[in-house]
PDB file of C-alpha atoms in Angstrom:
ATOM      1  CA  MET A   2     -24.780  -8.806  59.994  1.00  0.00           C
ATOM      2  CA  THR A   3     -25.108 -12.400  58.920  1.00  0.00           C
ATOM      3  CA  ARG A   4     -24.945 -13.288  55.258  1.00  0.00           C
ATOM      4  CA  PRO A   5     -26.728 -16.232  53.768  1.00  0.00           C
ATOM      5  CA  PRO A   6     -24.507 -19.283  53.246  1.00  0.00           C
ATOM      6  CA  GLY A   7     -22.753 -19.291  49.868  1.00  0.00           C
ATOM      7  CA  SER A   8     -23.250 -15.554  49.123  1.00  0.00           C
ATOM      8  CA  ARG A   9     -19.505 -14.944  48.967  1.00  0.00           C
ATOM      9  CA  THR A  10     -19.132 -17.833  46.514  1.00  0.00           C
ATOM     10  CA  ARG A  11     -21.939 -16.432  44.360  1.00  0.00           C
ATOM     11  CA  ARG A  12     -20.344 -12.974  44.340  1.00  0.00           C
ATOM     12  CA  LEU A  13     -16.993 -14.418  43.276  1.00  0.00           C
ATOM     13  CA  ALA A  14     -18.659 -16.498  40.571  1.00  0.00           C
ATOM     14  CA  LEU A  15     -20.560 -13.423  39.357  1.00  0.00           C
ATOM     15  CA  ALA A  16     -17.368 -11.347  39.290  1.00  0.00           C
ATOM     16  CA  ALA A  17     -15.562 -14.069  37.347  1.00  0.00           C
ATOM     17  CA  ALA A  18     -18.451 -14.362  34.900  1.00  0.00           C
ATOM     18  CA  LEU A  19     -18.468 -10.579  34.351  1.00  0.00           C
ATOM     19  CA  ALA A  20     -14.698 -10.576  33.794  1.00  0.00           C
ATOM     20  CA  LEU A  21     -14.999 -13.363  31.221  1.00  0.00           C
ATOM     21  CA  LEU A  22     -17.859 -11.563  29.527  1.00  0.00           C
ATOM     22  CA  ALA A  23     -15.865  -8.327  29.358  1.00  0.00           C
ATOM     23  CA  ALA A  24     -12.841 -10.168  27.979  1.00  0.00           C
ATOM     24  CA  GLY A  25     -14.995 -11.800  25.330  1.00  0.00           C
ATOM     25  CA  CYS A  26     -16.206  -8.395  24.153  1.00  0.00           C
ATOM     26  CA  ALA A  27     -12.705  -7.090  23.601  1.00  0.00           C
ATOM     27  CA  THR A  28     -11.557  -8.101  20.151  1.00  0.00           C
ATOM     28  CA  PRO A  29      -7.873  -8.226  19.372  1.00  0.00           C
ATOM     29  CA  PRO A  30      -6.629  -5.855  16.676  1.00  0.00           C
ATOM     30  CA  PRO A  31      -6.527  -7.343  13.208  1.00  0.00           C
ATOM     31  CA  PRO A  32      -3.148  -8.698  12.153  1.00  0.00           C
ATOM     32  CA  PRO A  33      -1.103  -6.442   9.871  1.00  0.00           C
ATOM     33  CA  PRO A  34      -1.446  -7.189   6.173  1.00  0.00           C
ATOM     34  CA  PRO A  35       1.258  -9.439   4.781  1.00  0.00           C
ATOM     35  CA  PRO A  36       4.055  -7.709   2.865  1.00  0.00           C
ATOM     36  CA  PRO A  37       3.575  -7.694  -0.892  1.00  0.00           C
ATOM     37  CA  GLY A  38       5.001 -10.649  -2.759  1.00  0.00           C
ATOM     38  CA  LEU A  39       7.357 -10.492  -5.696  1.00  0.00           C
ATOM     39  CA  THR A  40       4.566 -11.012  -8.213  1.00  0.00           C
ATOM     40  CA  GLU A  41       2.684  -8.058  -6.720  1.00  0.00           C
ATOM     41  CA  LEU A  42       5.776  -5.867  -6.688  1.00  0.00           C
ATOM     42  CA  ILE A  43       6.773  -6.641 -10.246  1.00  0.00           C
ATOM     43  CA  GLU A  44       3.374  -5.357 -11.405  1.00  0.00           C
ATOM     44  CA  ARG A  45       4.236  -1.865 -10.127  1.00  0.00           C
ATOM     45  CA  PRO A  46       5.877   0.217 -12.878  1.00  0.00           C
ATOM     46  CA  ALA A  47       8.718   1.541 -10.707  1.00  0.00           C
ATOM     47  CA  GLU A  48       9.648  -1.833  -9.285  1.00  0.00           C
ATOM     48  CA  ARG A  49       9.403  -3.472 -12.709  1.00  0.00           C
ATOM     49  CA  ALA A  50      11.755  -0.841 -14.145  1.00  0.00           C
ATOM     50  CA  LEU A  51      14.190  -1.432 -11.263  1.00  0.00           C
ATOM     51  CA  PHE A  52      14.122  -5.166 -11.935  1.00  0.00           C
ATOM     52  CA  ASP A  53      14.693  -4.563 -15.655  1.00  0.00           C
ATOM     53  CA  GLY A  54      17.535  -2.147 -14.891  1.00  0.00           C
ATOM     54  CA  MET A  55      19.236  -4.582 -12.545  1.00  0.00           C
ATOM     55  CA  ARG A  56      18.919  -7.371 -15.079  1.00  0.00           C
ATOM     56  CA  ALA A  57      20.308  -5.195 -17.889  1.00  0.00           C
ATOM     57  CA  TYR A  58      23.198  -4.123 -15.650  1.00  0.00           C
ATOM     58  CA  ASP A  59      24.008  -7.752 -14.822  1.00  0.00           C
ATOM     59  CA  ASP A  60      23.923  -8.545 -18.551  1.00  0.00           C
ATOM     60  CA  GLY A  61      26.380  -5.724 -19.307  1.00  0.00           C
ATOM     61  CA  GLN A  62      23.765  -3.655 -21.166  1.00  0.00           C
ATOM     62  CA  TYR A  63      24.632  -0.429 -19.405  1.00  0.00           C
ATOM     63  CA  ARG A  64      22.762   1.985 -21.662  1.00  0.00           C
ATOM     64  CA  GLN A  65      19.530   0.027 -21.221  1.00  0.00           C
ATOM     65  CA  ALA A  66      20.244  -0.335 -17.510  1.00  0.00           C
ATOM     66  CA  GLU A  67      20.693   3.404 -17.084  1.00  0.00           C
ATOM     67  CA  THR A  68      17.436   4.115 -18.902  1.00  0.00           C
ATOM     68  CA  ALA A  69      15.473   1.578 -16.842  1.00  0.00           C
ATOM     69  CA  LEU A  70      16.989   2.706 -13.531  1.00  0.00           C
ATOM     70  CA  ARG A  71      16.151   6.344 -14.253  1.00  0.00           C
ATOM     71  CA  GLN A  72      12.610   5.275 -15.182  1.00  0.00           C
ATOM     72  CA  ALA A  73      12.338   3.381 -11.892  1.00  0.00           C
ATOM     73  CA  LEU A  74      13.329   6.460  -9.912  1.00  0.00           C
ATOM     74  CA  ALA A  75      11.032   8.725 -11.925  1.00  0.00           C
ATOM     75  CA  ALA A  76       8.127   6.309 -11.441  1.00  0.00           C
ATOM     76  CA  GLY A  77       8.508   6.593  -7.672  1.00  0.00           C
ATOM     77  CA  LEU A  78      10.159   3.581  -6.072  1.00  0.00           C
ATOM     78  CA  ARG A  79       8.530   3.279  -2.649  1.00  0.00           C
ATOM     79  CA  ASN A  80      11.313   1.590  -0.732  1.00  0.00           C
ATOM     80  CA  GLY A  81      14.397   3.574   0.313  1.00  0.00           C
ATOM     81  CA  ARG A  82      16.706   0.606  -0.133  1.00  0.00           C
ATOM     82  CA  ASP A  83      15.368   0.098  -3.662  1.00  0.00           C
ATOM     83  CA  ARG A  84      16.008   3.766  -4.472  1.00  0.00           C
ATOM     84  CA  ALA A  85      19.517   3.457  -3.022  1.00  0.00           C
ATOM     85  CA  SER A  86      20.159   0.360  -5.172  1.00  0.00           C
ATOM     86  CA  ALA A  87      19.072   2.211  -8.298  1.00  0.00           C
ATOM     87  CA  HIS A  88      21.326   5.164  -7.448  1.00  0.00           C
ATOM     88  CA  LYS A  89      24.237   2.826  -6.672  1.00  0.00           C
ATOM     89  CA  LEU A  90      24.047   1.155 -10.074  1.00  0.00           C
ATOM     90  CA  LEU A  91      23.695   4.548 -11.726  1.00  0.00           C
ATOM     91  CA  ALA A  92      26.815   5.649  -9.847  1.00  0.00           C
ATOM     92  CA  PHE A  93      28.693   2.628 -11.172  1.00  0.00           C
ATOM     93  CA  ILE A  94      27.517   3.332 -14.725  1.00  0.00           C
ATOM     94  CA  THR A  95      28.319   7.040 -14.617  1.00  0.00           C
ATOM     95  CA  CYS A  96      31.736   6.463 -13.009  1.00  0.00           C
ATOM     96  CA  THR A  97      32.740   3.962 -15.676  1.00  0.00           C
ATOM     97  CA  SER A  98      31.491   6.412 -18.317  1.00  0.00           C
ATOM     98  CA  ASP A  99      33.846   9.057 -16.858  1.00  0.00           C
ATOM     99  CA  ARG A 100      30.938  11.222 -15.682  1.00  0.00           C
ATOM    100  CA  LEU A 101      32.401  11.711 -12.223  1.00  0.00           C
ATOM    101  CA  ALA A 102      30.181  14.611 -11.114  1.00  0.00           C
ATOM    102  CA  GLU A 103      27.111  12.497 -11.878  1.00  0.00           C
ATOM    103  CA  CYS A 104      28.716   9.551 -10.118  1.00  0.00           C
ATOM    104  CA  GLU A 105      29.229  11.641  -6.970  1.00  0.00           C
ATOM    105  CA  ALA A 106      25.632  12.861  -7.136  1.00  0.00           C
ATOM    106  CA  GLU A 107      24.337   9.283  -7.451  1.00  0.00           C
ATOM    107  CA  PHE A 108      26.294   8.143  -4.388  1.00  0.00           C
ATOM    108  CA  ARG A 109      24.913  11.096  -2.420  1.00  0.00           C
ATOM    109  CA  ALA A 110      21.387  10.276  -3.610  1.00  0.00           C
ATOM    110  CA  ALA A 111      21.859   6.649  -2.552  1.00  0.00           C
ATOM    111  CA  ARG A 112      22.781   7.747   0.976  1.00  0.00           C
ATOM    112  CA  ALA A 113      19.863  10.199   1.061  1.00  0.00           C
ATOM    113  CA  ALA A 114      17.466   7.418   0.042  1.00  0.00           C
ATOM    114  CA  ASP A 115      18.866   5.000   2.622  1.00  0.00           C
ATOM    115  CA  PRO A 116      20.961   6.493   5.452  1.00  0.00           C
ATOM    116  CA  GLY A 117      22.460   3.041   6.052  1.00  0.00           C
ATOM    117  CA  PHE A 118      23.707   2.757   2.469  1.00  0.00           C
ATOM    118  CA  THR A 119      27.252   1.463   2.100  1.00  0.00           C
ATOM    119  CA  LEU A 120      29.161  -0.402  -0.542  1.00  0.00           C
ATOM    120  CA  SER A 121      30.464  -3.869   0.144  1.00  0.00           C
ATOM    121  CA  ARG A 122      34.198  -4.163   0.728  1.00  0.00           C
ATOM    122  CA  SER A 123      34.823  -5.401  -2.826  1.00  0.00           C
ATOM    123  CA  GLU A 124      32.618  -2.667  -4.341  1.00  0.00           C
ATOM    124  CA  ALA A 125      34.326   0.050  -2.295  1.00  0.00           C
ATOM    125  CA  GLY A 126      37.713  -1.256  -3.452  1.00  0.00           C
ATOM    126  CA  HIS A 127      36.856  -0.951  -7.151  1.00  0.00           C
ATOM    127  CA  PRO A 128      39.525   1.115  -8.932  1.00  0.00           C
ATOM    128  CA  VAL A 129      37.037   3.302 -10.824  1.00  0.00           C
ATOM    129  CA  TRP A 130      34.183   4.112  -8.450  1.00  0.00           C
ATOM    130  CA  GLY A 131      35.845   3.222  -5.152  1.00  0.00           C
ATOM    131  CA  PRO A 132      37.804   6.482  -4.887  1.00  0.00           C
ATOM    132  CA  VAL A 133      34.707   8.525  -5.776  1.00  0.00           C
ATOM    133  CA  TYR A 134      32.652   6.681  -3.166  1.00  0.00           C
ATOM    134  CA  ARG A 135      35.299   7.188  -0.468  1.00  0.00           C
ATOM    135  CA  LYS A 136      35.531  10.886  -1.359  1.00  0.00           C
ATOM    136  CA  VAL A 137      31.769  11.424  -1.205  1.00  0.00           C
ATOM    137  CA  LEU A 138      30.761   9.055   1.598  1.00  0.00           C
ATOM    138  CA  PRO A 139      33.704   8.609   3.963  1.00  0.00           C
TER     139      PRO A 139
END
């Protein structure tokens, strides 16, 4: 059977055009939303309380820090690392206040919130909470 001249070329052109048309109909998935910025996070009650607790701890205001950190946890910190940070500072506060059972519980809670939780070398070597940490989280 004899085909008219150029029919193969037309079929290839038609196939290419259909492929381009089909590709044009497929829309890529939307990009994921950007992570929240600091100003957005600080507006959340739990994250604001964590920030306040960290600041009070750094300023040596341990009673205020403990209150703010407990508020942050009660308000529902969303991020596991944030929860672990709150528990870590609470462990430091309770250890230095000679509340060792609470200190142990805070270290355990930090690990539960973030399975990768560890103290830095200098933190783990602290004479007050270092031994408690090593006992609880070897």
